[in-house]
Amino acid sequence: SDSGSDSDSGIDDSSLSDSELQEAFARGELKPGLNVVLEERPKRRNDTDGLKQCLAEFRQQLAWVERLDVTLGPVVDPVSQSASNTDAVDPENDFQREMSFYRQAQAAVLEALPKLRKLQVPTRRPDDYFAEMAKSDQQMQKIRQKLKSKQEAMERSEKAKQLRAMRKYGKKVQTEILQRRQKEKKNMLNAVKKYQKGLSDKLDFLDDEPMSSQGNKKGSTNQRTKKGPNAKRRYKNQKFGFGGKKKGSKWNTKESFNDVSSFQSKVAHNKGPGKARKGGKKVLNKRPGKRARQKMKNRAR
């Protein structure tokens, strides 16, 4: 295309606004021919000498440690024991393409690491390395709060799910217990009706037998205690003796009932020394009152 100017009219439309261009077009000052189709494509120039000259101008002769450039082919494949051919890699196959990149990077690392260690350049990050985070503390705090809220929501959901499961299980157990009680009640009523009608003479349904395992354990322990003391108790009884009769030792016998030698009527009827009776009631020795003590003092004078 040309430079965008009309040589016949002498108007440079690059400096005009849209309204001015419309007015010029209305006056007929603009003529066709602004876009010219070229029949022949321009020839491309391959100025190799110029490119080499430019390359020589900005090329810097620096040491390798400043450049860190490594140009190598892919490393030897340990499976096939041969270097993978780059021409054999199918560019449309993502796995082969990424594997060739990986092998080439691996070869560059194997070549560059010994050089860096020889130049005493550290290749590992120190333990006390401090790098400023790309995000601010306020942004990280928001992220932490969001993660915490998500975790709490998940915990609440899990807890609600467990409560629903427990409620469902408890309801199931309660239903089974009610059904069992109703069944036992129905069986007992049927047995009572049969007994009333004379169809059965058994009264087994009136026996209060322990149904639970705990009751069975209690019954078995009671049976064990009725059999007698265990081996340890029998050994102690044999070694130390029973220590005399304990139960019923204060019961009267015929001889103790007829023996009245230790009976004291004064003590038994509250007539001992220092005791008096007044109105049939027992009167204890009390200290005389203040007036009585004063009379006793005057008498003594």
PDB file of N, CA and C in Angstrom, residues 205-300:
ATOM      1  N   PHE A 205     -44.393 -69.050  82.601  1.00  0.00           N
ATOM      2  CA  PHE A 205     -44.330 -67.627  82.251  1.00  0.00           C
ATOM      3  C   PHE A 205     -44.311 -66.722  83.475  1.00  0.00           C
ATOM      4  N   LEU A 206     -44.585 -67.280  84.671  1.00  0.00           N
ATOM      5  CA  LEU A 206     -44.537 -66.474  85.889  1.00  0.00           C
ATOM      6  C   LEU A 206     -43.165 -66.476  86.545  1.00  0.00           C
ATOM      7  N   ASP A 207     -42.255 -67.320  86.072  1.00  0.00           N
ATOM      8  CA  ASP A 207     -40.918 -67.396  86.674  1.00  0.00           C
ATOM      9  C   ASP A 207     -40.121 -66.172  86.271  1.00  0.00           C
ATOM     10  N   ASP A 208     -39.521 -65.522  87.262  1.00  0.00           N
ATOM     11  CA  ASP A 208     -38.679 -64.326  87.016  1.00  0.00           C
ATOM     12  C   ASP A 208     -37.245 -64.762  86.806  1.00  0.00           C
ATOM     13  N   GLU A 209     -36.968 -65.286  85.622  1.00  0.00           N
ATOM     14  CA  GLU A 209     -35.616 -65.735  85.316  1.00  0.00           C
ATOM     15  C   GLU A 209     -34.820 -64.576  84.756  1.00  0.00           C
ATOM     16  N   PRO A 210     -33.565 -64.456  85.133  1.00  0.00           N
ATOM     17  CA  PRO A 210     -32.739 -63.369  84.583  1.00  0.00           C
ATOM     18  C   PRO A 210     -32.516 -63.577  83.104  1.00  0.00           C
ATOM     19  N   MET A 211     -32.885 -62.555  82.307  1.00  0.00           N
ATOM     20  CA  MET A 211     -32.755 -62.637  80.858  1.00  0.00           C
ATOM     21  C   MET A 211     -31.422 -62.146  80.347  1.00  0.00           C
ATOM     22  N   SER A 212     -30.815 -61.241  81.077  1.00  0.00           N
ATOM     23  CA  SER A 212     -29.564 -60.640  80.592  1.00  0.00           C
ATOM     24  C   SER A 212     -28.383 -61.481  81.002  1.00  0.00           C
ATOM     25  N   SER A 213     -27.293 -61.221  80.323  1.00  0.00           N
ATOM     26  CA  SER A 213     -26.056 -61.936  80.646  1.00  0.00           C
ATOM     27  C   SER A 213     -25.554 -61.549  82.016  1.00  0.00           C
ATOM     28  N   GLN A 214     -25.845 -60.295  82.452  1.00  0.00           N
ATOM     29  CA  GLN A 214     -25.398 -59.852  83.765  1.00  0.00           C
ATOM     30  C   GLN A 214     -26.120 -60.638  84.849  1.00  0.00           C
ATOM     31  N   GLY A 215     -27.441 -60.872  84.626  1.00  0.00           N
ATOM     32  CA  GLY A 215     -28.179 -61.659  85.593  1.00  0.00           C
ATOM     33  C   GLY A 215     -27.666 -63.076  85.673  1.00  0.00           C
ATOM     34  N   ASN A 216     -27.303 -63.651  84.523  1.00  0.00           N
ATOM     35  CA  ASN A 216     -26.740 -64.994  84.524  1.00  0.00           C
ATOM     36  C   ASN A 216     -25.429 -65.037  85.287  1.00  0.00           C
ATOM     37  N   LYS A 217     -24.616 -63.974  85.117  1.00  0.00           N
ATOM     38  CA  LYS A 217     -23.356 -63.931  85.855  1.00  0.00           C
ATOM     39  C   LYS A 217     -23.610 -63.856  87.348  1.00  0.00           C
ATOM     40  N   LYS A 218     -24.626 -63.050  87.739  1.00  0.00           N
ATOM     41  CA  LYS A 218     -24.929 -62.932  89.166  1.00  0.00           C
ATOM     42  C   LYS A 218     -25.394 -64.268  89.725  1.00  0.00           C
ATOM     43  N   GLY A 219     -26.266 -64.964  88.956  1.00  0.00           N
ATOM     44  CA  GLY A 219     -26.722 -66.256  89.432  1.00  0.00           C
ATOM     45  C   GLY A 219     -25.590 -67.234  89.593  1.00  0.00           C
ATOM     46  N   SER A 220     -24.653 -67.219  88.637  1.00  0.00           N
ATOM     47  CA  SER A 220     -23.527 -68.148  88.744  1.00  0.00           C
ATOM     48  C   SER A 220     -22.647 -67.807  89.938  1.00  0.00           C
ATOM     49  N   THR A 221     -22.469 -66.498  90.224  1.00  0.00           N
ATOM     50  CA  THR A 221     -21.663 -66.132  91.398  1.00  0.00           C
ATOM     51  C   THR A 221     -22.366 -66.545  92.682  1.00  0.00           C
ATOM     52  N   ASN A 222     -23.700 -66.404  92.726  1.00  0.00           N
ATOM     53  CA  ASN A 222     -24.421 -66.840  93.924  1.00  0.00           C
ATOM     54  C   ASN A 222     -24.276 -68.339  94.123  1.00  0.00           C
ATOM     55  N   GLN A 223     -24.340 -69.095  93.031  1.00  0.00           N
ATOM     56  CA  GLN A 223     -24.156 -70.540  93.149  1.00  0.00           C
ATOM     57  C   GLN A 223     -22.759 -70.886  93.635  1.00  0.00           C
ATOM     58  N   ARG A 224     -21.764 -70.121  93.177  1.00  0.00           N
ATOM     59  CA  ARG A 224     -20.410 -70.403  93.624  1.00  0.00           C
ATOM     60  C   ARG A 224     -20.243 -70.100  95.106  1.00  0.00           C
ATOM     61  N   THR A 225     -20.887 -69.016  95.589  1.00  0.00           N
ATOM     62  CA  THR A 225     -20.741 -68.691  97.016  1.00  0.00           C
ATOM     63  C   THR A 225     -21.468 -69.699  97.889  1.00  0.00           C
ATOM     64  N   LYS A 226     -22.549 -70.291  97.390  1.00  0.00           N
ATOM     65  CA  LYS A 226     -23.263 -71.280  98.195  1.00  0.00           C
ATOM     66  C   LYS A 226     -22.456 -72.552  98.372  1.00  0.00           C
ATOM     67  N   LYS A 227     -21.577 -72.850  97.446  1.00  0.00           N
ATOM     68  CA  LYS A 227     -20.796 -74.083  97.548  1.00  0.00           C
ATOM     69  C   LYS A 227     -19.825 -74.038  98.707  1.00  0.00           C
ATOM     70  N   GLY A 228     -19.347 -72.865  99.087  1.00  0.00           N
ATOM     71  CA  GLY A 228     -18.407 -72.764 100.191  1.00  0.00           C
ATOM     72  C   GLY A 228     -17.256 -71.844  99.850  1.00  0.00           C
ATOM     73  N   PRO A 229     -16.356 -71.608 100.825  1.00  0.00           N
ATOM     74  CA  PRO A 229     -15.213 -70.717 100.578  1.00  0.00           C
ATOM     75  C   PRO A 229     -14.255 -71.316  99.568  1.00  0.00           C
ATOM     76  N   ASN A 230     -13.470 -70.431  98.981  1.00  0.00           N
ATOM     77  CA  ASN A 230     -12.510 -70.891  97.988  1.00  0.00           C
ATOM     78  C   ASN A 230     -11.281 -71.490  98.656  1.00  0.00           C
ATOM     79  N   ALA A 231     -10.313 -71.900  97.850  1.00  0.00           N
ATOM     80  CA  ALA A 231      -9.134 -72.599  98.380  1.00  0.00           C
ATOM     81  C   ALA A 231      -8.295 -71.678  99.260  1.00  0.00           C
ATOM     82  N   LYS A 232      -8.187 -70.411  98.898  1.00  0.00           N
ATOM     83  CA  LYS A 232      -7.387 -69.476  99.690  1.00  0.00           C
ATOM     84  C   LYS A 232      -7.982 -69.268 101.077  1.00  0.00           C
ATOM     85  N   ARG A 233      -9.318 -69.120 101.118  1.00  0.00           N
ATOM     86  CA  ARG A 233      -9.976 -68.946 102.411  1.00  0.00           C
ATOM     87  C   ARG A 233      -9.859 -70.206 103.269  1.00  0.00           C
ATOM     88  N   ARG A 234      -9.971 -71.382 102.662  1.00  0.00           N
ATOM     89  CA  ARG A 234      -9.836 -72.638 103.414  1.00  0.00           C
ATOM     90  C   ARG A 234      -8.431 -72.801 103.971  1.00  0.00           C
ATOM     91  N   TYR A 235      -7.404 -72.379 103.181  1.00  0.00           N
ATOM     92  CA  TYR A 235      -6.028 -72.480 103.671  1.00  0.00           C
ATOM     93  C   TYR A 235      -5.798 -71.557 104.863  1.00  0.00           C
ATOM     94  N   LYS A 236      -6.344 -70.330 104.786  1.00  0.00           N
ATOM     95  CA  LYS A 236      -6.178 -69.411 105.916  1.00  0.00           C
ATOM     96  C   LYS A 236      -6.923 -69.901 107.145  1.00  0.00           C
ATOM     97  N   ASN A 237      -8.109 -70.470 106.949  1.00  0.00           N
ATOM     98  CA  ASN A 237      -8.838 -71.021 108.095  1.00  0.00           C
ATOM     99  C   ASN A 237      -8.078 -72.164 108.751  1.00  0.00           C
ATOM    100  N   GLN A 238      -7.429 -72.991 107.916  1.00  0.00           N
ATOM    101  CA  GLN A 238      -6.666 -74.103 108.457  1.00  0.00           C
ATOM    102  C   GLN A 238      -5.406 -73.629 109.178  1.00  0.00           C
ATOM    103  N   LYS A 239      -4.806 -72.536 108.679  1.00  0.00           N
ATOM    104  CA  LYS A 239      -3.559 -72.056 109.273  1.00  0.00           C
ATOM    105  C   LYS A 239      -3.798 -71.228 110.536  1.00  0.00           C
ATOM    106  N   PHE A 240      -4.748 -70.308 110.507  1.00  0.00           N
ATOM    107  CA  PHE A 240      -4.946 -69.393 111.624  1.00  0.00           C
ATOM    108  C   PHE A 240      -6.139 -69.757 112.508  1.00  0.00           C
ATOM    109  N   GLY A 241      -6.980 -70.686 112.100  1.00  0.00           N
ATOM    110  CA  GLY A 241      -8.154 -71.011 112.895  1.00  0.00           C
ATOM    111  C   GLY A 241      -9.275 -70.032 112.642  1.00  0.00           C
ATOM    112  N   PHE A 242     -10.421 -70.317 113.255  1.00  0.00           N
ATOM    113  CA  PHE A 242     -11.598 -69.483 113.048  1.00  0.00           C
ATOM    114  C   PHE A 242     -11.657 -68.316 114.013  1.00  0.00           C
ATOM    115  N   GLY A 243     -10.859 -68.326 115.085  1.00  0.00           N
ATOM    116  CA  GLY A 243     -10.888 -67.219 116.031  1.00  0.00           C
ATOM    117  C   GLY A 243     -12.065 -67.249 116.971  1.00  0.00           C
ATOM    118  N   GLY A 244     -12.705 -68.352 117.132  1.00  0.00           N
ATOM    119  CA  GLY A 244     -13.834 -68.439 118.055  1.00  0.00           C
ATOM    120  C   GLY A 244     -15.153 -68.142 117.370  1.00  0.00           C
ATOM    121  N   LYS A 245     -16.196 -68.437 118.060  1.00  0.00           N
ATOM    122  CA  LYS A 245     -17.524 -68.241 117.527  1.00  0.00           C
ATOM    123  C   LYS A 245     -17.868 -66.761 117.565  1.00  0.00           C
ATOM    124  N   LYS A 246     -18.387 -66.253 116.445  1.00  0.00           N
ATOM    125  CA  LYS A 246     -18.732 -64.842 116.358  1.00  0.00           C
ATOM    126  C   LYS A 246     -20.252 -64.651 116.351  1.00  0.00           C
ATOM    127  N   LYS A 247     -20.904 -65.300 115.465  1.00  0.00           N
ATOM    128  CA  LYS A 247     -22.329 -65.103 115.327  1.00  0.00           C
ATOM    129  C   LYS A 247     -23.094 -65.849 116.418  1.00  0.00           C
ATOM    130  N   GLY A 248     -23.992 -65.142 117.112  1.00  0.00           N
ATOM    131  CA  GLY A 248     -24.795 -65.771 118.163  1.00  0.00           C
ATOM    132  C   GLY A 248     -24.057 -65.996 119.461  1.00  0.00           C
ATOM    133  N   SER A 249     -22.921 -65.303 119.663  1.00  0.00           N
ATOM    134  CA  SER A 249     -22.158 -65.530 120.901  1.00  0.00           C
ATOM    135  C   SER A 249     -22.836 -64.910 122.120  1.00  0.00           C
ATOM    136  N   LYS A 250     -23.729 -63.942 121.949  1.00  0.00           N
ATOM    137  CA  LYS A 250     -24.388 -63.282 123.071  1.00  0.00           C
ATOM    138  C   LYS A 250     -25.807 -63.811 123.320  1.00  0.00           C
ATOM    139  N   TRP A 251     -26.130 -64.906 122.657  1.00  0.00           N
ATOM    140  CA  TRP A 251     -27.448 -65.479 122.911  1.00  0.00           C
ATOM    141  C   TRP A 251     -27.475 -66.173 124.283  1.00  0.00           C
ATOM    142  N   ASN A 252     -28.636 -66.108 124.956  1.00  0.00           N
ATOM    143  CA  ASN A 252     -28.802 -66.775 126.252  1.00  0.00           C
ATOM    144  C   ASN A 252     -28.984 -68.270 126.051  1.00  0.00           C
ATOM    145  N   THR A 253     -28.491 -68.993 127.049  1.00  0.00           N
ATOM    146  CA  THR A 253     -28.724 -70.432 127.105  1.00  0.00           C
ATOM    147  C   THR A 253     -29.571 -70.728 128.340  1.00  0.00           C
ATOM    148  N   LYS A 254     -29.870 -71.995 128.546  1.00  0.00           N
ATOM    149  CA  LYS A 254     -30.675 -72.380 129.726  1.00  0.00           C
ATOM    150  C   LYS A 254     -29.945 -72.085 131.022  1.00  0.00           C
ATOM    151  N   GLU A 255     -28.635 -72.359 131.069  1.00  0.00           N
ATOM    152  CA  GLU A 255     -27.846 -72.121 132.276  1.00  0.00           C
ATOM    153  C   GLU A 255     -27.705 -70.622 132.553  1.00  0.00           C
ATOM    154  N   SER A 256     -27.419 -69.815 131.491  1.00  0.00           N
ATOM    155  CA  SER A 256     -27.255 -68.375 131.722  1.00  0.00           C
ATOM    156  C   SER A 256     -28.588 -67.727 132.110  1.00  0.00           C
ATOM    157  N   PHE A 257     -29.688 -68.292 131.638  1.00  0.00           N
ATOM    158  CA  PHE A 257     -31.000 -67.730 132.001  1.00  0.00           C
ATOM    159  C   PHE A 257     -31.335 -67.996 133.465  1.00  0.00           C
ATOM    160  N   ASN A 258     -30.958 -69.162 133.986  1.00  0.00           N
ATOM    161  CA  ASN A 258     -31.261 -69.519 135.378  1.00  0.00           C
ATOM    162  C   ASN A 258     -30.250 -68.935 136.351  1.00  0.00           C
ATOM    163  N   ASP A 259     -29.073 -68.486 135.869  1.00  0.00           N
ATOM    164  CA  ASP A 259     -28.045 -67.935 136.761  1.00  0.00           C
ATOM    165  C   ASP A 259     -28.372 -66.476 137.063  1.00  0.00           C
ATOM    166  N   VAL A 260     -28.695 -66.180 138.375  1.00  0.00           N
ATOM    167  CA  VAL A 260     -29.054 -64.832 138.817  1.00  0.00           C
ATOM    168  C   VAL A 260     -28.074 -64.308 139.846  1.00  0.00           C
ATOM    169  N   SER A 261     -26.872 -64.855 139.893  1.00  0.00           N
ATOM    170  CA  SER A 261     -25.902 -64.456 140.913  1.00  0.00           C
ATOM    171  C   SER A 261     -25.387 -63.036 140.681  1.00  0.00           C
ATOM    172  N   SER A 262     -25.344 -62.605 139.469  1.00  0.00           N
ATOM    173  CA  SER A 262     -24.815 -61.270 139.178  1.00  0.00           C
ATOM    174  C   SER A 262     -25.898 -60.195 139.169  1.00  0.00           C
ATOM    175  N   PHE A 263     -27.126 -60.550 139.576  1.00  0.00           N
ATOM    176  CA  PHE A 263     -28.213 -59.568 139.560  1.00  0.00           C
ATOM    177  C   PHE A 263     -28.099 -58.648 140.765  1.00  0.00           C
ATOM    178  N   GLN A 264     -28.198 -57.327 140.583  1.00  0.00           N
ATOM    179  CA  GLN A 264     -28.162 -56.339 141.663  1.00  0.00           C
ATOM    180  C   GLN A 264     -29.432 -55.510 141.556  1.00  0.00           C
ATOM    181  N   SER A 265     -30.251 -55.618 142.599  1.00  0.00           N
ATOM    182  CA  SER A 265     -31.555 -54.953 142.556  1.00  0.00           C
ATOM    183  C   SER A 265     -31.422 -53.439 142.639  1.00  0.00           C
ATOM    184  N   LYS A 266     -30.431 -52.942 143.442  1.00  0.00           N
ATOM    185  CA  LYS A 266     -30.293 -51.493 143.584  1.00  0.00           C
ATOM    186  C   LYS A 266     -29.892 -50.849 142.253  1.00  0.00           C
ATOM    187  N   VAL A 267     -28.989 -51.507 141.604  1.00  0.00           N
ATOM    188  CA  VAL A 267     -28.553 -50.969 140.309  1.00  0.00           C
ATOM    189  C   VAL A 267     -29.650 -51.121 139.282  1.00  0.00           C
ATOM    190  N   ALA A 268     -30.352 -52.257 139.353  1.00  0.00           N
ATOM    191  CA  ALA A 268     -31.389 -52.505 138.358  1.00  0.00           C
ATOM    192  C   ALA A 268     -32.568 -51.571 138.533  1.00  0.00           C
ATOM    193  N   HIS A 269     -32.915 -51.242 139.805  1.00  0.00           N
ATOM    194  CA  HIS A 269     -34.085 -50.380 140.043  1.00  0.00           C
ATOM    195  C   HIS A 269     -33.684 -48.937 140.335  1.00  0.00           C
ATOM    196  N   ASN A 270     -32.452 -48.560 140.054  1.00  0.00           N
ATOM    197  CA  ASN A 270     -31.992 -47.171 140.201  1.00  0.00           C
ATOM    198  C   ASN A 270     -32.090 -46.711 141.638  1.00  0.00           C
ATOM    199  N   LYS A 271     -31.589 -47.549 142.548  1.00  0.00           N
ATOM    200  CA  LYS A 271     -31.610 -47.205 143.979  1.00  0.00           C
ATOM    201  C   LYS A 271     -30.220 -47.205 144.574  1.00  0.00           C
ATOM    202  N   GLY A 272     -29.243 -47.007 143.781  1.00  0.00           N
ATOM    203  CA  GLY A 272     -27.873 -47.036 144.255  1.00  0.00           C
ATOM    204  C   GLY A 272     -27.517 -45.768 145.007  1.00  0.00           C
ATOM    205  N   PRO A 273     -26.303 -45.664 145.586  1.00  0.00           N
ATOM    206  CA  PRO A 273     -25.870 -44.467 146.310  1.00  0.00           C
ATOM    207  C   PRO A 273     -25.762 -43.262 145.386  1.00  0.00           C
ATOM    208  N   GLY A 274     -26.164 -42.078 145.951  1.00  0.00           N
ATOM    209  CA  GLY A 274     -26.115 -40.848 145.163  1.00  0.00           C
ATOM    210  C   GLY A 274     -27.266 -40.716 144.220  1.00  0.00           C
ATOM    211  N   LYS A 275     -28.279 -41.554 144.337  1.00  0.00           N
ATOM    212  CA  LYS A 275     -29.416 -41.502 143.430  1.00  0.00           C
ATOM    213  C   LYS A 275     -30.685 -41.389 144.260  1.00  0.00           C
ATOM    214  N   ALA A 276     -31.585 -40.630 143.849  1.00  0.00           N
ATOM    215  CA  ALA A 276     -32.851 -40.444 144.564  1.00  0.00           C
ATOM    216  C   ALA A 276     -33.974 -40.428 143.555  1.00  0.00           C
ATOM    217  N   ARG A 277     -35.148 -40.601 144.094  1.00  0.00           N
ATOM    218  CA  ARG A 277     -36.310 -40.617 143.212  1.00  0.00           C
ATOM    219  C   ARG A 277     -37.259 -39.519 143.647  1.00  0.00           C
ATOM    220  N   LYS A 278     -37.779 -38.854 142.700  1.00  0.00           N
ATOM    221  CA  LYS A 278     -38.693 -37.760 142.975  1.00  0.00           C
ATOM    222  C   LYS A 278     -39.808 -37.805 141.936  1.00  0.00           C
ATOM    223  N   GLY A 279     -40.979 -38.145 142.478  1.00  0.00           N
ATOM    224  CA  GLY A 279     -42.113 -38.255 141.560  1.00  0.00           C
ATOM    225  C   GLY A 279     -41.969 -39.387 140.599  1.00  0.00           C
ATOM    226  N   GLY A 280     -41.210 -40.397 141.006  1.00  0.00           N
ATOM    227  CA  GLY A 280     -41.029 -41.541 140.108  1.00  0.00           C
ATOM    228  C   GLY A 280     -40.044 -41.303 139.005  1.00  0.00           C
ATOM    229  N   LYS A 281     -39.359 -40.174 139.043  1.00  0.00           N
ATOM    230  CA  LYS A 281     -38.392 -39.866 137.999  1.00  0.00           C
ATOM    231  C   LYS A 281     -36.997 -39.846 138.586  1.00  0.00           C
ATOM    232  N   LYS A 282     -36.060 -40.146 137.795  1.00  0.00           N
ATOM    233  CA  LYS A 282     -34.662 -40.154 138.208  1.00  0.00           C
ATOM    234  C   LYS A 282     -34.153 -38.720 138.296  1.00  0.00           C
ATOM    235  N   VAL A 283     -33.533 -38.374 139.511  1.00  0.00           N
ATOM    236  CA  VAL A 283     -33.007 -37.032 139.736  1.00  0.00           C
ATOM    237  C   VAL A 283     -31.509 -37.130 139.889  1.00  0.00           C
ATOM    238  N   LEU A 284     -30.770 -36.452 139.078  1.00  0.00           N
ATOM    239  CA  LEU A 284     -29.319 -36.479 139.141  1.00  0.00           C
ATOM    240  C   LEU A 284     -28.824 -35.446 140.141  1.00  0.00           C
ATOM    241  N   ASN A 285     -27.575 -35.617 140.684  1.00  0.00           N
ATOM    242  CA  ASN A 285     -26.963 -34.657 141.615  1.00  0.00           C
ATOM    243  C   ASN A 285     -26.595 -33.405 140.844  1.00  0.00           C
ATOM    244  N   LYS A 286     -27.280 -32.340 141.173  1.00  0.00           N
ATOM    245  CA  LYS A 286     -27.022 -31.077 140.506  1.00  0.00           C
ATOM    246  C   LYS A 286     -26.414 -30.087 141.478  1.00  0.00           C
ATOM    247  N   ARG A 287     -25.720 -29.094 141.017  1.00  0.00           N
ATOM    248  CA  ARG A 287     -25.148 -28.044 141.855  1.00  0.00           C
ATOM    249  C   ARG A 287     -26.273 -27.160 142.402  1.00  0.00           C
ATOM    250  N   PRO A 288     -26.256 -26.856 143.727  1.00  0.00           N
ATOM    251  CA  PRO A 288     -27.325 -26.009 144.287  1.00  0.00           C
ATOM    252  C   PRO A 288     -27.261 -24.607 143.697  1.00  0.00           C
ATOM    253  N   GLY A 289     -28.369 -23.900 143.776  1.00  0.00           N
ATOM    254  CA  GLY A 289     -28.437 -22.585 143.224  1.00  0.00           C
ATOM    255  C   GLY A 289     -27.642 -21.568 144.028  1.00  0.00           C
ATOM    256  N   LYS A 290     -27.633 -20.340 143.554  1.00  0.00           N
ATOM    257  CA  LYS A 290     -26.834 -19.291 144.202  1.00  0.00           C
ATOM    258  C   LYS A 290     -27.382 -18.953 145.588  1.00  0.00           C
ATOM    259  N   ARG A 291     -28.697 -18.841 145.713  1.00  0.00           N
ATOM    260  CA  ARG A 291     -29.286 -18.521 147.026  1.00  0.00           C
ATOM    261  C   ARG A 291     -29.046 -19.648 148.027  1.00  0.00           C
ATOM    262  N   ALA A 292     -29.141 -20.870 147.558  1.00  0.00           N
ATOM    263  CA  ALA A 292     -28.898 -22.000 148.462  1.00  0.00           C
ATOM    264  C   ALA A 292     -27.442 -22.031 148.905  1.00  0.00           C
ATOM    265  N   ARG A 293     -26.531 -21.719 147.980  1.00  0.00           N
ATOM    266  CA  ARG A 293     -25.128 -21.715 148.383  1.00  0.00           C
ATOM    267  C   ARG A 293     -24.851 -20.582 149.374  1.00  0.00           C
ATOM    268  N   GLN A 294     -25.555 -19.424 149.231  1.00  0.00           N
ATOM    269  CA  GLN A 294     -25.370 -18.326 150.173  1.00  0.00           C
ATOM    270  C   GLN A 294     -25.865 -18.691 151.559  1.00  0.00           C
ATOM    271  N   LYS A 295     -27.015 -19.371 151.649  1.00  0.00           N
ATOM    272  CA  LYS A 295     -27.520 -19.836 152.938  1.00  0.00           C
ATOM    273  C   LYS A 295     -26.566 -20.813 153.611  1.00  0.00           C
ATOM    274  N   MET A 296     -25.984 -21.685 152.795  1.00  0.00           N
ATOM    275  CA  MET A 296     -25.039 -22.647 153.357  1.00  0.00           C
ATOM    276  C   MET A 296     -23.811 -21.929 153.916  1.00  0.00           C
ATOM    277  N   LYS A 297     -23.374 -20.871 153.262  1.00  0.00           N
ATOM    278  CA  LYS A 297     -22.208 -20.118 153.771  1.00  0.00           C
ATOM    279  C   LYS A 297     -22.566 -19.408 155.088  1.00  0.00           C
ATOM    280  N   ASN A 298     -23.788 -18.798 155.151  1.00  0.00           N
ATOM    281  CA  ASN A 298     -24.199 -18.118 156.392  1.00  0.00           C
ATOM    282  C   ASN A 298     -24.321 -19.093 157.547  1.00  0.00           C
ATOM    283  N   ARG A 299     -24.812 -20.284 157.249  1.00  0.00           N
ATOM    284  CA  ARG A 299     -24.932 -21.304 158.280  1.00  0.00           C
ATOM    285  C   ARG A 299     -23.577 -21.717 158.811  1.00  0.00           C
ATOM    286  N   ALA A 300     -22.624 -21.774 157.941  1.00  0.00           N
ATOM    287  CA  ALA A 300     -21.287 -22.210 158.346  1.00  0.00           C
ATOM    288  C   ALA A 300     -20.645 -21.163 159.223  1.00  0.00           C
TER     289      ALA A 300
END
